[in-house]
Short mmCIF file of C-alpha atoms and ligand atoms in Angstrom, two decimals:
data_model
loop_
_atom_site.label_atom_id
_atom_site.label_comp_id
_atom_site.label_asym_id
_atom_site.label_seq_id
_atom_site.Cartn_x
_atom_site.Cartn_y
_atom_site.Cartn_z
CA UNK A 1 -8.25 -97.63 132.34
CA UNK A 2 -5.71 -100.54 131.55
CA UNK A 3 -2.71 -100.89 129.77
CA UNK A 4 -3.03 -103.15 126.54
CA UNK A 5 -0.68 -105.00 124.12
CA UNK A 6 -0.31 -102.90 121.23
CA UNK A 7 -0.64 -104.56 118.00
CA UNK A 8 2.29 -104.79 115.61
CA UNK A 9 1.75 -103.11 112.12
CA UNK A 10 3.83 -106.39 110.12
CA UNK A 11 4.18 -110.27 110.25
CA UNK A 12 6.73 -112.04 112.91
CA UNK A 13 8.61 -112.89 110.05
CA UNK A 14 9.01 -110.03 108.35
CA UNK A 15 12.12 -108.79 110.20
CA UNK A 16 13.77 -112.39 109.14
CA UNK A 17 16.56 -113.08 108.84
CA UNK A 18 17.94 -110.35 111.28
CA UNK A 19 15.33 -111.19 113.91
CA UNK A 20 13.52 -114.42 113.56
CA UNK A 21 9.85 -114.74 113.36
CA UNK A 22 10.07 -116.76 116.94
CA UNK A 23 12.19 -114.32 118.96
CA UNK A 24 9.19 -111.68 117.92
CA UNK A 25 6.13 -113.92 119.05
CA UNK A 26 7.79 -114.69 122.33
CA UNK A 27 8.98 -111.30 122.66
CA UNK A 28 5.90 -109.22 121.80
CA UNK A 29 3.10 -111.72 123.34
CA UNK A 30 5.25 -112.91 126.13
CA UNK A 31 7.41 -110.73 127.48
CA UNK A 32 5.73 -107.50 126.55
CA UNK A 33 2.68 -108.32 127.73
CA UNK A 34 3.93 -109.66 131.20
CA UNK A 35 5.06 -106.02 131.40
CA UNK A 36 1.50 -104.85 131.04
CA UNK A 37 -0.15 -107.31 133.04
CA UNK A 38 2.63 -106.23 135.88
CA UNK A 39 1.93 -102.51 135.35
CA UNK A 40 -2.20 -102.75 135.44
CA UNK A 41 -1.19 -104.68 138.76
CA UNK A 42 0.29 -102.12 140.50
CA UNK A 43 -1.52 -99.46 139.79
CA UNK A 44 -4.81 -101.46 140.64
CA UNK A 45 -5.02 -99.61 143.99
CA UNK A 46 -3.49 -96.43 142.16
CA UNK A 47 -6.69 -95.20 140.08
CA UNK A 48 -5.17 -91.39 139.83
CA UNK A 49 -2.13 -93.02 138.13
CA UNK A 50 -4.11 -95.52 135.49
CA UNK A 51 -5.65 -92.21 134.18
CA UNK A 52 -1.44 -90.89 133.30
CA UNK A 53 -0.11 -92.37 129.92
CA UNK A 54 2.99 -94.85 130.43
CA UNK A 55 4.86 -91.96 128.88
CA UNK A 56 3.91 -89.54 131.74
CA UNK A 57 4.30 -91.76 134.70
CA UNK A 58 7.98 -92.24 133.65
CA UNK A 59 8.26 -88.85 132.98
CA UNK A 60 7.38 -87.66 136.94
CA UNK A 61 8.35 -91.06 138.68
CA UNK A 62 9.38 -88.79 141.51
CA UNK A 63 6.07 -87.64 142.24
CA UNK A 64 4.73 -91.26 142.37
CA UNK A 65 4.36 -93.01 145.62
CA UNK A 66 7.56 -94.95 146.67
CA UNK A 67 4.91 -98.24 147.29
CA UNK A 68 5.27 -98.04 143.26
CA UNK A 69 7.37 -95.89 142.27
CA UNK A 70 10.48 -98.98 141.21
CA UNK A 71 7.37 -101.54 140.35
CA UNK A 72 6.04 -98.51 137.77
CA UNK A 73 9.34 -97.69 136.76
CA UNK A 74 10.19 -101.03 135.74
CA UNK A 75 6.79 -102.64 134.63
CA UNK A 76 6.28 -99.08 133.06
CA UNK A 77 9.31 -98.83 131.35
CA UNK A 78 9.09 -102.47 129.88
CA UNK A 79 5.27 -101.04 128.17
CA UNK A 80 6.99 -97.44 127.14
CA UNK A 81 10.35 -99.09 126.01
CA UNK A 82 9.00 -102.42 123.67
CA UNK A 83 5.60 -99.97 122.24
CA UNK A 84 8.91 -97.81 121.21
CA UNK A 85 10.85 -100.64 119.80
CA UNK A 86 8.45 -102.37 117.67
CA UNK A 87 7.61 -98.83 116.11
CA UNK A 88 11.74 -98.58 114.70
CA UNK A 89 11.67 -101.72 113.25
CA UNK A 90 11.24 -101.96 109.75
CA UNK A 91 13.65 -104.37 107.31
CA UNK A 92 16.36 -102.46 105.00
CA UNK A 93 15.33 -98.61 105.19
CA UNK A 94 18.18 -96.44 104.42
CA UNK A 95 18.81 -94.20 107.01
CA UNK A 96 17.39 -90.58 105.57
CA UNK A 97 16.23 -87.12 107.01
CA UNK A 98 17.19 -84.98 109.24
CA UNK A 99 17.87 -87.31 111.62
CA UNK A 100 20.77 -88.30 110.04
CA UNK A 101 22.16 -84.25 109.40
CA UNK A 102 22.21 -84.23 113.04
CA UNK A 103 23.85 -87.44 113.62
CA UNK A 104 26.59 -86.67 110.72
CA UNK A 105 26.95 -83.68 112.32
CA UNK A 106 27.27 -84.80 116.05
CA UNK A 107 29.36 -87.63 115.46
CA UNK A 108 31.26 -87.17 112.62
CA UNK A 109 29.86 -89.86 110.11
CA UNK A 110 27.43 -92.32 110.18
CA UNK A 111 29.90 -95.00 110.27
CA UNK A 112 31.62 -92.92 113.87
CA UNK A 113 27.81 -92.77 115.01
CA UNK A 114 27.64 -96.76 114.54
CA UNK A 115 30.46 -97.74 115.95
CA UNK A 116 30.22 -95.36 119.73
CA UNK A 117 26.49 -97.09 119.70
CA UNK A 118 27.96 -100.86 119.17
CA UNK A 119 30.64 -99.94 121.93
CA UNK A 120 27.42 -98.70 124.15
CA UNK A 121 25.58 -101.89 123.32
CA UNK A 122 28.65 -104.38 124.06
CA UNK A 123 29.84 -102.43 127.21
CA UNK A 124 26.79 -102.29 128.55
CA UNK A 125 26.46 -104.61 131.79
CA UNK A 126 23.69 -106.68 132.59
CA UNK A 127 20.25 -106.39 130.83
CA UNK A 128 19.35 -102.74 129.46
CA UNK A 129 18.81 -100.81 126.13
CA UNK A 130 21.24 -97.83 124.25
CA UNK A 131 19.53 -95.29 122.85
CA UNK A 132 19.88 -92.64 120.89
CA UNK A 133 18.31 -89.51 122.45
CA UNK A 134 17.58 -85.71 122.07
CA UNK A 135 18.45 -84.10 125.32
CA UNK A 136 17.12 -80.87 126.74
CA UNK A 137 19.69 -78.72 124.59
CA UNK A 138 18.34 -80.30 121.51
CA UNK A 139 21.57 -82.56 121.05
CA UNK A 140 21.92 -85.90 120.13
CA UNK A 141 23.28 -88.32 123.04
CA UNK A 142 23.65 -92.09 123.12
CA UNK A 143 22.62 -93.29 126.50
CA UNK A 144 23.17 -97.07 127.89
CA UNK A 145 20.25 -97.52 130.33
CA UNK A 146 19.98 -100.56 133.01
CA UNK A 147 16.67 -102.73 132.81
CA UNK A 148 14.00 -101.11 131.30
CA UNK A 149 15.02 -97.37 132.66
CA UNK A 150 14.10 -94.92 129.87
CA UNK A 151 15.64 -91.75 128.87
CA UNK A 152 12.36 -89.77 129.31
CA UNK A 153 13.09 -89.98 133.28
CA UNK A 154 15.90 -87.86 133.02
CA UNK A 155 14.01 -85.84 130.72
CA UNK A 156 15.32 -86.56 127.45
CA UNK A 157 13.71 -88.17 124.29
CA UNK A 158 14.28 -91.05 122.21
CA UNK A 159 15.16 -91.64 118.89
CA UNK A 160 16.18 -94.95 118.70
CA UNK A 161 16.68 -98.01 120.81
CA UNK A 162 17.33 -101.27 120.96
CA UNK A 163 16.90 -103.97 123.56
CA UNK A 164 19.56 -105.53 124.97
CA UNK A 165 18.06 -108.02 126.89
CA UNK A 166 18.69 -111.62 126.48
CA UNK A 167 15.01 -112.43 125.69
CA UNK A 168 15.42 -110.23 122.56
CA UNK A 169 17.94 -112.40 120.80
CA UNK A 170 19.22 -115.53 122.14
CA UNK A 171 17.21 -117.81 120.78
CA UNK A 172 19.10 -116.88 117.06
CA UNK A 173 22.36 -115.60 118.45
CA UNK A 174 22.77 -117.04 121.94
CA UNK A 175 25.59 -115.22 123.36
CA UNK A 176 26.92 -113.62 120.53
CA UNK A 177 25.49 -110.25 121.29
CA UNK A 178 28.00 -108.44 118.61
CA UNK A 179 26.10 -109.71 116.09
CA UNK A 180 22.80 -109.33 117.14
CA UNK A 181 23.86 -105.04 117.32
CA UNK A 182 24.99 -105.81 114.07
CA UNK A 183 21.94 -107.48 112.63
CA UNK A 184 19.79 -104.65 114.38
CA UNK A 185 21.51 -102.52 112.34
CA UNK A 186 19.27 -103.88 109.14
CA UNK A 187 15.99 -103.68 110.63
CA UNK A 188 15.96 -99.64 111.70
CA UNK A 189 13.02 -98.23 110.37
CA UNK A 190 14.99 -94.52 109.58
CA UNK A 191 12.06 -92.77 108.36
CA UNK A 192 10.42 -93.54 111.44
CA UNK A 193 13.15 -92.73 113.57
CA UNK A 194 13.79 -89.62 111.95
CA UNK A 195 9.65 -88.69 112.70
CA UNK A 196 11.09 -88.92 116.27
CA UNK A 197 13.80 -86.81 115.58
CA UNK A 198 11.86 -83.88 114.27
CA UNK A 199 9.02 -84.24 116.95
CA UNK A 200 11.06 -84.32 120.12
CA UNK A 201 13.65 -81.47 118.63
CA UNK A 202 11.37 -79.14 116.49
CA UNK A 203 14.05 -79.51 113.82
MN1 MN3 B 1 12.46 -107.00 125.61
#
């Protein structure tokens, strides 16, 4: 079995004006799929590992051979990580459920909650994503993570994310990565993010 490009359930353009109909092409057909062609690649010689779902391989990447383990974890985590992001994306939901109980109630307020994940996404170094995760005590966490590293190798679950790579945003807002995180901001699907919520925490 190989890895494919999932297809995306709206238009380019339909996440304009916060992210342009461009960035999304390039992002989705280019990008993404170099991460799949790079992942069926390396586990061409690996047949007891094309039969794990992306999701599992990054789950145990311990147990994989260290020929592939960093090649798995990285092409892998670029297939897990963008089929994740394209799924929370969704122009002017209001953030609802009981995703948003637990993050009133973790961080204070929505607007604290927004403002330690901006910090995340501006401190963070380099390429990466933030997310926001349910760890193994059920608890909300937001997690910086370097390339495409994904919080399900330390065995917690996402929520949200958002890519922090240059490829997801220059071409609109160059270096001006602030407003990108702020842009992002209008483009969370909620109600999808809160059906993560209440799947990976049994709330
Ligand atoms: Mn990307």
């Amino acid at each position: 079995m190989t890895f494919t490009l999932p297809l995306l359930n709206y238009a380019y353009n339909s996440l304009e004006p916060y992210i342009d109909a461009q960035t999304m092409k390039i992002h989705h057909t280019k990008h993404h799929q170099a991460y799949i062609d790079k992942l069926n690649a390396t586990l061409e010689k690996y047949p007891k590992l094309q039969k794990e779902s992306a999701e599992d391989l990054l789950k145990n990447l311990n147990s994989i051979d260290e020929d592939v383990r960093i090649a798995v974890r990285n092409h892998g985590g670029g297939h897990v990580n963008h089929s994740f992001f394209w799924k929370i994306l969704k122009v002017e939901v209001e953030p609802t459920g009981e995703v948003i109980k637990a993050i009133n109630k973790k961080f204070g307020n929505f607007n604290s909650f927004k403002e330690k994940f901006r910090d995340a996404c501006l401190t963070l170094f380099g390429s990466g994503w933030v997310w926001l995760a349910v760890n193994k005590k059920k608890d909300l966490e937001i997690i910086k993570s370097p390339n495409q590293d994904n919080p399900l190798s330390d065995g917690k679950t996402p929520v949200l994310g958002i890519d922090l790579w240059e490829h997801a945003y220059y071409l609109k807002y160059q270096n001006k990565r602030a407003d990108y995180v702020e842009a992002f901001f209008n483009v969370i699907d909620w109600e999808k993010v809160n059906e993560n919520y209440v799947n990976s925490s049994g709330a």
